[in-house]
PDB file of C-alpha atoms and ligand atoms in Angstrom:
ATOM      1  CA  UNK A   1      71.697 112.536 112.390  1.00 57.00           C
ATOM      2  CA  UNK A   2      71.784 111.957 108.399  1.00 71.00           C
ATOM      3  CA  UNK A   3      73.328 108.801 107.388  1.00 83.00           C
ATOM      4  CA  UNK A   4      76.480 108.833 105.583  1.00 94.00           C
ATOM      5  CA  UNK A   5      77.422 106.367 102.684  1.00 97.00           C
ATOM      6  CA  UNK A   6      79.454 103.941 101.225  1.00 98.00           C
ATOM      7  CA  UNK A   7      81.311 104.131  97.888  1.00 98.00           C
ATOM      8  CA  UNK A   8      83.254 101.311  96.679  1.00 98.00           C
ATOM      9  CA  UNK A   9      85.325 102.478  94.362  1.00 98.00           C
ATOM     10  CA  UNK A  10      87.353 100.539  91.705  1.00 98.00           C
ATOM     11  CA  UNK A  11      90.921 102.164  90.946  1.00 98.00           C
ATOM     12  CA  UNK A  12      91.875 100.646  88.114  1.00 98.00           C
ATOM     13  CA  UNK A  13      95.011  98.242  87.870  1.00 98.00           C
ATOM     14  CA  UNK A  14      97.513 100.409  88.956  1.00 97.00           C
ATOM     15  CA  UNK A  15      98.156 103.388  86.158  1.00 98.00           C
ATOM     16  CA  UNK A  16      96.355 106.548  88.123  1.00 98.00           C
ATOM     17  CA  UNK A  17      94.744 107.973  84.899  1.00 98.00           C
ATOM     18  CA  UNK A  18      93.119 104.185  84.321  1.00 98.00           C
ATOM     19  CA  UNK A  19      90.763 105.301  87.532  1.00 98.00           C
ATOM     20  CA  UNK A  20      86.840 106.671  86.274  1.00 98.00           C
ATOM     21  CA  UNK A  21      86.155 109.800  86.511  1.00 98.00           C
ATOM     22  CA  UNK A  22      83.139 109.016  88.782  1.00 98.00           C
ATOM     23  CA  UNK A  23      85.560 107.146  90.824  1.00 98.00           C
ATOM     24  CA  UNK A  24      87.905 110.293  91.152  1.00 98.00           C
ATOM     25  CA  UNK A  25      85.007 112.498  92.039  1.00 98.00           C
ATOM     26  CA  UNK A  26      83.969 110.203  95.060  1.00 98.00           C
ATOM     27  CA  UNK A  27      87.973 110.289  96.181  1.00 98.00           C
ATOM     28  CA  UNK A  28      87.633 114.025  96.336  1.00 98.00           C
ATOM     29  CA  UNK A  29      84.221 114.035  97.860  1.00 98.00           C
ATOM     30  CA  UNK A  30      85.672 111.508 100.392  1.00 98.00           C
ATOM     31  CA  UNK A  31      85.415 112.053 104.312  1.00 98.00           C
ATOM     32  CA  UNK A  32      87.225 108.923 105.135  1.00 98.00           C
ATOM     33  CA  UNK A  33      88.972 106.617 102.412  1.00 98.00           C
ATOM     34  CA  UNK A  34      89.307 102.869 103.119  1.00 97.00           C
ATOM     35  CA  UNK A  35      92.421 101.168 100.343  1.00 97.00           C
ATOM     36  CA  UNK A  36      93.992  98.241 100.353  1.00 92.00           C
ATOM     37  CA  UNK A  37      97.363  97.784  99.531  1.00 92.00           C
ATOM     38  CA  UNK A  38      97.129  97.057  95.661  1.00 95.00           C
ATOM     39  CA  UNK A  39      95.648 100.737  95.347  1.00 97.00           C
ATOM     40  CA  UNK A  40      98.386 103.180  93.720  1.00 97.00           C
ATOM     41  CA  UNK A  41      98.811 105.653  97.007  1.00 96.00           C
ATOM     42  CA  UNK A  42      99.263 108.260  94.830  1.00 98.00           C
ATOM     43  CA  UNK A  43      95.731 108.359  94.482  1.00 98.00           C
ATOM     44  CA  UNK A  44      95.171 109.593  97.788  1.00 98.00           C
ATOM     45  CA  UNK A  45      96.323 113.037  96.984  1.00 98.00           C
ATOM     46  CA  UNK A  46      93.298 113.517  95.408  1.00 98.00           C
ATOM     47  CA  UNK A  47      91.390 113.399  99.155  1.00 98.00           C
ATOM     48  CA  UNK A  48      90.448 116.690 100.289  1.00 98.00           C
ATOM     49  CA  UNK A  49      92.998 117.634 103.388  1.00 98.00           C
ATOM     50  CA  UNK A  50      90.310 116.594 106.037  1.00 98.00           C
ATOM     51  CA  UNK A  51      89.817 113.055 104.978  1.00 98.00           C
ATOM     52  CA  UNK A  52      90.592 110.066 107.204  1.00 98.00           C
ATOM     53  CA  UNK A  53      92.861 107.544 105.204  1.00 97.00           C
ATOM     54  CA  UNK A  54      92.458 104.163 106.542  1.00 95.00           C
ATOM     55  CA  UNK A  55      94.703 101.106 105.230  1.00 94.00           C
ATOM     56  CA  UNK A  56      93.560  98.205 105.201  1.00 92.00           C
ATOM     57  CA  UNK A  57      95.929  96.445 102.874  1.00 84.00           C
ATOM     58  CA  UNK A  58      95.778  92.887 103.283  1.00 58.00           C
ATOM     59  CA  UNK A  59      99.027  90.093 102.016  1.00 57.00           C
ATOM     60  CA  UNK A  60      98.171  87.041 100.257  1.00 52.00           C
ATOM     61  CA  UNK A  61      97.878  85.181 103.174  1.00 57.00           C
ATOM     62  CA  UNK A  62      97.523  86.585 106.177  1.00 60.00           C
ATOM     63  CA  UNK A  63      95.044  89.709 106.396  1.00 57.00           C
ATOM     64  CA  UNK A  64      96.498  92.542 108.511  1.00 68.00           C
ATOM     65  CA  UNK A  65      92.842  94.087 109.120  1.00 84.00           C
ATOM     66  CA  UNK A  66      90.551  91.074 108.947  1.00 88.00           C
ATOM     67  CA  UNK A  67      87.305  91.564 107.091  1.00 88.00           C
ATOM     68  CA  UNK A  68      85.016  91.768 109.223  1.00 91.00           C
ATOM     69  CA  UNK A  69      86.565  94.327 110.917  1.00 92.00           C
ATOM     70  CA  UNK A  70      86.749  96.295 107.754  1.00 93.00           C
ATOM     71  CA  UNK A  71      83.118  95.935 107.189  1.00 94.00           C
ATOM     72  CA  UNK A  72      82.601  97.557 110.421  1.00 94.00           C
ATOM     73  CA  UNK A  73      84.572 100.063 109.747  1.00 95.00           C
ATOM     74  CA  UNK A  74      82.677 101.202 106.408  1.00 96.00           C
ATOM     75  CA  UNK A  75      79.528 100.985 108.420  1.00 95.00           C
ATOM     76  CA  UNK A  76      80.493 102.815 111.364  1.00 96.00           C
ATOM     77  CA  UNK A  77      81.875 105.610 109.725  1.00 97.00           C
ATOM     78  CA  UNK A  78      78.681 105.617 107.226  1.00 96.00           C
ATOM     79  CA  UNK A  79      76.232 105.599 110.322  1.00 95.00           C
ATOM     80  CA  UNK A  80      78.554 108.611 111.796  1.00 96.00           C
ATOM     81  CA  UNK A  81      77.216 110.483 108.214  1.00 97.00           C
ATOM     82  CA  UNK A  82      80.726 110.278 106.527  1.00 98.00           C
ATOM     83  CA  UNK A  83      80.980 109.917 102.832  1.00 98.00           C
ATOM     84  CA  UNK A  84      83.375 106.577 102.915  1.00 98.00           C
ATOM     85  CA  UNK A  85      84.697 105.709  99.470  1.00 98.00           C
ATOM     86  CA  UNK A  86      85.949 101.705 100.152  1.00 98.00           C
ATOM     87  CA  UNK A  87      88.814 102.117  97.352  1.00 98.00           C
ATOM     88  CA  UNK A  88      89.244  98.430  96.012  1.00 97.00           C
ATOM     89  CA  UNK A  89      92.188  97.603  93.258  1.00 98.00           C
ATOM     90  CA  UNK A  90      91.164  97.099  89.337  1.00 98.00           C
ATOM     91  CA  UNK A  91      87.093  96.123  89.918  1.00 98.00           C
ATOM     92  CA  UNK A  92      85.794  96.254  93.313  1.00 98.00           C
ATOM     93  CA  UNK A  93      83.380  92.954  92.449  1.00 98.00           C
ATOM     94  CA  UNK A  94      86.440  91.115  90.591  1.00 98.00           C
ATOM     95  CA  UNK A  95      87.518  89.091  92.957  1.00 95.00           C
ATOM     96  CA  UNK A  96      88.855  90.772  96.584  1.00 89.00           C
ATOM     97  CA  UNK A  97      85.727  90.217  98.094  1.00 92.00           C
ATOM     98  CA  UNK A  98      83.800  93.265  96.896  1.00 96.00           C
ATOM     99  CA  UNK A  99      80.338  91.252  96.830  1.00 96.00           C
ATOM    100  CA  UNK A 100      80.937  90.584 101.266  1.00 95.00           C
ATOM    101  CA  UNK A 101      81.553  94.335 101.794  1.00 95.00           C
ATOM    102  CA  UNK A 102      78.666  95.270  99.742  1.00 97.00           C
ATOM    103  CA  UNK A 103      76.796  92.496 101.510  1.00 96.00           C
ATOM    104  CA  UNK A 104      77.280  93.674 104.634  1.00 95.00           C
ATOM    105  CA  UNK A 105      76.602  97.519 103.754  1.00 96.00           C
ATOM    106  CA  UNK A 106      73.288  96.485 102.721  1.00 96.00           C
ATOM    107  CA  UNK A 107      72.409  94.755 105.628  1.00 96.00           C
ATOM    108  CA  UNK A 108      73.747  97.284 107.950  1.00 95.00           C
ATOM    109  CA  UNK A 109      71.052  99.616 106.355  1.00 95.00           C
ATOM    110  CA  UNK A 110      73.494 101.999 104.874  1.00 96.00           C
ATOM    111  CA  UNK A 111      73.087 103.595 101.629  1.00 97.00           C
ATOM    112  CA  UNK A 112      75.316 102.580  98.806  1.00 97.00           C
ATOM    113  CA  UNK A 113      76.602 102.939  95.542  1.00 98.00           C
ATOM    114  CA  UNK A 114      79.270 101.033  93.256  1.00 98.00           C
ATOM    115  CA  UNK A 115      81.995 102.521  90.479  1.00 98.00           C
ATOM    116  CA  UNK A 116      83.227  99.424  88.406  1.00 98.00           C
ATOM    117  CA  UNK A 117      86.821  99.601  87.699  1.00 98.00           C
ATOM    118  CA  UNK A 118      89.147  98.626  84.879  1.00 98.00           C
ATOM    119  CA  UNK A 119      90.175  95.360  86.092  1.00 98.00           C
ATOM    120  CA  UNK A 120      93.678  93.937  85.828  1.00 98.00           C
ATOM    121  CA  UNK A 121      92.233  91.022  84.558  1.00 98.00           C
ATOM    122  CA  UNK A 122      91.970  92.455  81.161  1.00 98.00           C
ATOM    123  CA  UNK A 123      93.604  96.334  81.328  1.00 98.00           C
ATOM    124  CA  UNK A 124      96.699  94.507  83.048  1.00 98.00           C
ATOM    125  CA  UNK A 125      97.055  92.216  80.063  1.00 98.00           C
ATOM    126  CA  UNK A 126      96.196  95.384  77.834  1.00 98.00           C
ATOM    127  CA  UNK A 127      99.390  96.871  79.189  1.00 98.00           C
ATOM    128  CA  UNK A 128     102.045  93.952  78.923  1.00 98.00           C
ATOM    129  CA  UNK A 129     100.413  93.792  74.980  1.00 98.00           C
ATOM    130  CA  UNK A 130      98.165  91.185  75.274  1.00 98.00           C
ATOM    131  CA  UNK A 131      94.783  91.254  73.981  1.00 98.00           C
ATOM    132  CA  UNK A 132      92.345  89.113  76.409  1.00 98.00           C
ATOM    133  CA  UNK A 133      90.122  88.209  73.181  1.00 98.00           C
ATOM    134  CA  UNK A 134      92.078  88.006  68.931  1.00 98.00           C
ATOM    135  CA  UNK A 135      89.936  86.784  66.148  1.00 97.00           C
ATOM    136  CA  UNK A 136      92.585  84.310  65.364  1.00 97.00           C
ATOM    137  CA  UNK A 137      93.353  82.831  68.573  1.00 97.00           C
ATOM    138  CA  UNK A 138      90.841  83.589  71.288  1.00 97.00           C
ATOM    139  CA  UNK A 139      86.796  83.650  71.265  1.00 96.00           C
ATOM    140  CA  UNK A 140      86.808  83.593  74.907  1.00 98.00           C
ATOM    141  CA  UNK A 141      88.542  84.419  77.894  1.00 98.00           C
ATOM    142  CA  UNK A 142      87.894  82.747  81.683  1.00 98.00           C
ATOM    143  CA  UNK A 143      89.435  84.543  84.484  1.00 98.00           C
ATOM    144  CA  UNK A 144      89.588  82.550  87.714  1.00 97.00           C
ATOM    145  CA  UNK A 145      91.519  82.291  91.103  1.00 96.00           C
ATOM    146  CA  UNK A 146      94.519  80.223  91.456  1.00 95.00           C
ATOM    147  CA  UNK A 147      94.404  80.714  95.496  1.00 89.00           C
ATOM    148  CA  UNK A 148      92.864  77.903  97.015  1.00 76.00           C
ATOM    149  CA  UNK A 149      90.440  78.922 100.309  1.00 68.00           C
ATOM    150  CA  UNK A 150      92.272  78.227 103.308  1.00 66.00           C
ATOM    151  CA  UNK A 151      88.812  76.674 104.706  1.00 66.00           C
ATOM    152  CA  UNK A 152      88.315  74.894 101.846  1.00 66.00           C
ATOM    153  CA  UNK A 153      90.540  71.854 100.850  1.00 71.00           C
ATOM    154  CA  UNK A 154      89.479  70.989  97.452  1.00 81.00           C
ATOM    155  CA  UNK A 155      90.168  73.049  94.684  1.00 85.00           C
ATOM    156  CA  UNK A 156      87.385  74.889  93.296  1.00 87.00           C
ATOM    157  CA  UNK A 157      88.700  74.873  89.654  1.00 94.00           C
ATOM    158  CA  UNK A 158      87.769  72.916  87.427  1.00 95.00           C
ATOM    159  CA  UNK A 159      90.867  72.946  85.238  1.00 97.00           C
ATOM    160  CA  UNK A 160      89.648  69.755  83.341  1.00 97.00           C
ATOM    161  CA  UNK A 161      86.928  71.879  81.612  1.00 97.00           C
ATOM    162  CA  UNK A 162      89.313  74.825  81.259  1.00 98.00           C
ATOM    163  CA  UNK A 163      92.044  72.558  79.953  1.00 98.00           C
ATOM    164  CA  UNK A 164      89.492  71.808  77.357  1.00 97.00           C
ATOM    165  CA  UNK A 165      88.622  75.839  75.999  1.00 96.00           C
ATOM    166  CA  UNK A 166      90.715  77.639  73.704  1.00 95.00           C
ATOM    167  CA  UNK A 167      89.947  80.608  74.869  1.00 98.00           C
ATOM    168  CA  UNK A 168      92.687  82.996  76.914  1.00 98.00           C
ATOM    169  CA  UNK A 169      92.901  81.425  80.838  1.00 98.00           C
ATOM    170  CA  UNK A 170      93.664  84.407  82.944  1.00 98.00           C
ATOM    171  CA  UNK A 171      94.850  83.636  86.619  1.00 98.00           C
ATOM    172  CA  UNK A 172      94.729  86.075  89.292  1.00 98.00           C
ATOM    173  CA  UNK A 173      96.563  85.210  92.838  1.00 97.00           C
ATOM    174  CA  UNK A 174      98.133  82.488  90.966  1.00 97.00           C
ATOM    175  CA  UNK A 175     101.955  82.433  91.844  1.00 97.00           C
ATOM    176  CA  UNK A 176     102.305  80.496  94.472  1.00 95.00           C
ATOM    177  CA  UNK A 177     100.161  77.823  92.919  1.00 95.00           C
ATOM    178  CA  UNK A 178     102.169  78.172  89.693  1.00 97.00           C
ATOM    179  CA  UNK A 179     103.298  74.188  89.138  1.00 97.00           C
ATOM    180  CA  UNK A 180     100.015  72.763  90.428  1.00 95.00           C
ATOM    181  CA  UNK A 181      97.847  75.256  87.704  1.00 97.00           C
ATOM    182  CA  UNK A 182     100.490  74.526  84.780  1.00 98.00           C
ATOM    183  CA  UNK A 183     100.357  70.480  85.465  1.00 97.00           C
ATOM    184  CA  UNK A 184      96.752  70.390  85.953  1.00 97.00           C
ATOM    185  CA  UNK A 185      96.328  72.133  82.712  1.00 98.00           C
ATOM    186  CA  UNK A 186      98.940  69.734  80.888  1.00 98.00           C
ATOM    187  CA  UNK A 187      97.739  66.791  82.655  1.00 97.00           C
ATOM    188  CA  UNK A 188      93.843  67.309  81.351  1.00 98.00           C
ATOM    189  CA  UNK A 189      95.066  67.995  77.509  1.00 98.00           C
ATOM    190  CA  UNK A 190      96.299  71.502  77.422  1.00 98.00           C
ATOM    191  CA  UNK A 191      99.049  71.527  74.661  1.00 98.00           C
ATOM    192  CA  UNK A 192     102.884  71.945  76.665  1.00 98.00           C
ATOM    193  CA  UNK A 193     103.601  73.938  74.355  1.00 98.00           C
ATOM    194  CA  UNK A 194     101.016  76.677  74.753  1.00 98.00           C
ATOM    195  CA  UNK A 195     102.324  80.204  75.447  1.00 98.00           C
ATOM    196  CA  UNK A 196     101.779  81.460  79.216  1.00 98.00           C
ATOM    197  CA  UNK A 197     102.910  85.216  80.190  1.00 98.00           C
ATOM    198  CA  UNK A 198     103.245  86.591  83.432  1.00 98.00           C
ATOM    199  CA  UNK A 199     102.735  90.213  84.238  1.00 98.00           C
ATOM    200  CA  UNK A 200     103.874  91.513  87.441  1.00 98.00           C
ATOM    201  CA  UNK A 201     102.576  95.011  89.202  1.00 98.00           C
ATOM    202  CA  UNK A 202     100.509  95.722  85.425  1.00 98.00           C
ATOM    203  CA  UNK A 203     100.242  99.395  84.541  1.00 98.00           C
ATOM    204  CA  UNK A 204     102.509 100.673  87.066  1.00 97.00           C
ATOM    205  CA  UNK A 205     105.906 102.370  86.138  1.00 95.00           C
ATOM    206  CA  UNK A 206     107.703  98.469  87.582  1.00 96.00           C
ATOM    207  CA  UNK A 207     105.648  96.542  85.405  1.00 97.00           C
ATOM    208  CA  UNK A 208     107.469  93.426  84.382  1.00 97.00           C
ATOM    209  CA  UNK A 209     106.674  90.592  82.109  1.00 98.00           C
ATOM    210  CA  UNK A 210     108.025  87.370  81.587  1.00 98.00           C
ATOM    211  CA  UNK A 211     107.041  84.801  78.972  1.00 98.00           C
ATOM    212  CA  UNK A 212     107.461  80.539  78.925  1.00 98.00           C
ATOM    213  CA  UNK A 213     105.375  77.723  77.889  1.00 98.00           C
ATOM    214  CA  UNK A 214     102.906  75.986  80.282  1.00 98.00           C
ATOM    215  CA  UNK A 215     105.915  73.254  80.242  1.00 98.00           C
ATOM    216  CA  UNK A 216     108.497  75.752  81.575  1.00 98.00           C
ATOM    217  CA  UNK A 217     106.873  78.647  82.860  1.00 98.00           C
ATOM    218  CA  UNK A 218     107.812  77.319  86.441  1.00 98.00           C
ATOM    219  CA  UNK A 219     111.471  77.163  85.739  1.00 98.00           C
ATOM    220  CA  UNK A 220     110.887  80.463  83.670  1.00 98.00           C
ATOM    221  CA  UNK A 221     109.176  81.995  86.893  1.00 98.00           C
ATOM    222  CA  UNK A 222     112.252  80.796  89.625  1.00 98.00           C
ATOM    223  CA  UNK A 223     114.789  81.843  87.180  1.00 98.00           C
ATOM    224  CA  UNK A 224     112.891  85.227  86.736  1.00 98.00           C
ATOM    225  CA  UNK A 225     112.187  85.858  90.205  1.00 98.00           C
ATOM    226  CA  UNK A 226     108.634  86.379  89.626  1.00 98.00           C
ATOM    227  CA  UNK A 227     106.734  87.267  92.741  1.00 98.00           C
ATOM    228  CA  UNK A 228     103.221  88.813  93.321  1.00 97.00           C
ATOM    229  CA  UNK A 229     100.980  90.547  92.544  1.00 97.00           C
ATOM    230  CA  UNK A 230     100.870  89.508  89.178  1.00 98.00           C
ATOM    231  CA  UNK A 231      98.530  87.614  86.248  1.00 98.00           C
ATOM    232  CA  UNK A 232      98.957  84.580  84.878  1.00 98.00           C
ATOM    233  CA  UNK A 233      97.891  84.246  80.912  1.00 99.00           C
ATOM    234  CA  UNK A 234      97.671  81.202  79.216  1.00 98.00           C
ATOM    235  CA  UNK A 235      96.932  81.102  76.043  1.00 98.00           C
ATOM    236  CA  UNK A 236      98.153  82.176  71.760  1.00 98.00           C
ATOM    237  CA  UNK A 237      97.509  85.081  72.297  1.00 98.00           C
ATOM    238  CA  UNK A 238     100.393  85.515  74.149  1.00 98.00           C
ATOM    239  CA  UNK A 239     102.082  85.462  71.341  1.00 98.00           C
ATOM    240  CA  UNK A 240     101.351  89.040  70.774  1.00 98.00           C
ATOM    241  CA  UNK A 241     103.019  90.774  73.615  1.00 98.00           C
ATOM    242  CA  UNK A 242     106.133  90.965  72.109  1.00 96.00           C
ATOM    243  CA  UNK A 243     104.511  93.216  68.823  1.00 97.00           C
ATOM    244  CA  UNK A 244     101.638  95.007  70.673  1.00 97.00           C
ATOM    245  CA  UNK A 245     104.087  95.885  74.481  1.00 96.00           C
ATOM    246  CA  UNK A 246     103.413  99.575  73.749  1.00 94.00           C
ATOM    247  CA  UNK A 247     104.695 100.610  76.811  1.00 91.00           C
ATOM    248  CA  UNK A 248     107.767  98.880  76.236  1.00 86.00           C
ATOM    249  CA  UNK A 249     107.729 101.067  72.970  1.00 82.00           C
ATOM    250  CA  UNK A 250     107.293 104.023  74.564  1.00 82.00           C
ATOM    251  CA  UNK A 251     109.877 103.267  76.990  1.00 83.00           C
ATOM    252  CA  UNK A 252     112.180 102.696  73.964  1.00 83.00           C
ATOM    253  CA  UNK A 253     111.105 105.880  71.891  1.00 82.00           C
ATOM    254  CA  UNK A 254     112.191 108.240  74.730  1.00 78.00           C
ATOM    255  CA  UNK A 255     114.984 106.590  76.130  1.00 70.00           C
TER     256      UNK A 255
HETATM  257  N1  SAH B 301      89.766  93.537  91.987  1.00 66.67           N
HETATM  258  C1  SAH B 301      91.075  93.330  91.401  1.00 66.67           C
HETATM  259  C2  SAH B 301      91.635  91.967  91.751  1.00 66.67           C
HETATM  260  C3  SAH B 301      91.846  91.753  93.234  1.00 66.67           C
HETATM  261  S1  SAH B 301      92.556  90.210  93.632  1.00 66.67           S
HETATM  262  C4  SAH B 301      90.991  93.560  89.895  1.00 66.67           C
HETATM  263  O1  SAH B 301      89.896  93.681  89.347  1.00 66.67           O
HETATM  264  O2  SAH B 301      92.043  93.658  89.269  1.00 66.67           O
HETATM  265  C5  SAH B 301      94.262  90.599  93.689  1.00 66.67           C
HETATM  266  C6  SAH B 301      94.996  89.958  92.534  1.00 66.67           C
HETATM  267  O3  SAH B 301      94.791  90.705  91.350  1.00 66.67           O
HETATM  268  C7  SAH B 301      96.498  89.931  92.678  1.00 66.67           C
HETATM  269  O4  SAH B 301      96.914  88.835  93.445  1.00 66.67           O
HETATM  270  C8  SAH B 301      96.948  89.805  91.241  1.00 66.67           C
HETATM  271  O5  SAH B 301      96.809  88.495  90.761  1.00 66.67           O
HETATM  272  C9  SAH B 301      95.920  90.662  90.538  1.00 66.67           C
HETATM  273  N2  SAH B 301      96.379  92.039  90.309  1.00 66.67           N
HETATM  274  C10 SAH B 301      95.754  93.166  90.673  1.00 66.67           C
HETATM  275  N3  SAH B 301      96.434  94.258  90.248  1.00 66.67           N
HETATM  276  C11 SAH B 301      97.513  93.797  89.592  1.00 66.67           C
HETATM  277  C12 SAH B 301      98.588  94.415  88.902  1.00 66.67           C
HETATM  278  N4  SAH B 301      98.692  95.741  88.812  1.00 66.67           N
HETATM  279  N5  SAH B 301      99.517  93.622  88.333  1.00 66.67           N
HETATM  280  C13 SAH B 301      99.430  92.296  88.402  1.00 66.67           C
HETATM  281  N6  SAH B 301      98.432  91.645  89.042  1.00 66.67           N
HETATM  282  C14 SAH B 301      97.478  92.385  89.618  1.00 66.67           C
END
């Protein structure tokens, strides 16, 4: 029988339209669809009516399907001759562990193919009015994890050296390590008083953003109720959110 294949698929940050249009054409190509729970649902009405949705939508910390169960599932459904598209949330090699289901795929012997996705590591900032990168207050931006590995006890930042760039510090899966990232960074020289936004669910129509200091921003965060999934940004530009929140502005023009 002909092999199938895998497509993983990244669906943008949350906003529909932000998906590729190479990415849209593998949802409607799409025998069996694989999403986790960040993916807007909405984009499964683009599956044709035969397709087989699977969700696999894992919490922070404790994983529903675990993965190597969902890398069987790609497979199996591949080596059945399905066209599986593995729809992953902003970039499928951006963290949520892409790189292992492609991994896998590959050594399984199944033909694949990968549709980068606008990550919310940069659209989601793009969308609370925060430019990763500004002339006049970042030259770099660093994007790392704030959850620590269950099996792994020390913490694979090194927030000295970040503590030490001026460029824009974006955290992903960073809540509930909130006071641990904002004293590591004040403890190894970061300025207190350096701006730090949080953006929860970017790019979708409950998009919420609160601003602080890296000296508040955990009182800022209990008083605001922040909760996951969202970004952490540290850095000036920050400071732009307030001017450059266009969909604020839009929400504003047609209210
Ligand atoms: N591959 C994804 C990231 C997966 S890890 C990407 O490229 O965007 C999951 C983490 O991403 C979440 O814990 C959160 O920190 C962040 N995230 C993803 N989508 C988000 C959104 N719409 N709003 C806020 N944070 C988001």
């Amino acid at each position: 029988m002909m092999s199938g294949k895998v497509w993983l698929v990244g669906a943008g940050p949350g906003d529909i339209s932000l998906i590729t249009v190479k990415g849209l054409d593998c949802i409607k190509n799409a025998d069996v669809l694989v999403y986790d729970r960040l993916v807007n649902h909405e984009l499964l009405n683009y599956a044709p009516a035969h397709c087989e949705k699977v969700n696999v939508g894992k919490e922070s910390d404790h994983h529903p399907i675990p993965q190597i169960q969902i890398n069987q599932i790609l497979v199996e459904y591949a080596k059945q001759g399905k066209n599986v598209v593995r729809l992953k949330s902003g970039d499928p090699y951006v963290f949520g562990r892409g790189g292992e289901e492609a991994q896998e795929i590959v050594e399984q012997g199944v033909v694949f193919e990968v549709v980068p996705g606008v990550t919310s590591a940069i659209g989601g900032l793009t969308y609370a009015g925060i430019p990763v990168t500004h002339r006049d207050y970042a030259s770099s931006f660093h994007v790392v994890t704030g959850h620590l590995r269950a099996d792994k006890a020390k913490d694979p930042i090194n927030w000295q050296a970040l503590a030490q760039l001026e460029g824009t510090i974006v955290i992903l899966m960073g809540v509930s390590n909130l006071e641990h990232i904002s004293n590591e960074l004040i403890r190894y020289g970061k300025a207190a008083t350096t701006p730090v936004a949080i953006v929860m669910w970017a790019s979708r129509n409950n998009q919420r953003v609160v601003t602080g200091t890296l000296q508040n921003i955990v009182q800022v965060a209990k008083e605001q109720q922040v909760k996951p999934p969202a970004l952490i940004v540290v850095g000036e530009v920050v400071r732009l959110h307030k001017l450059l929140d266009f969909t604020q502005l839009l929400a504003e023009t047609t209210a």
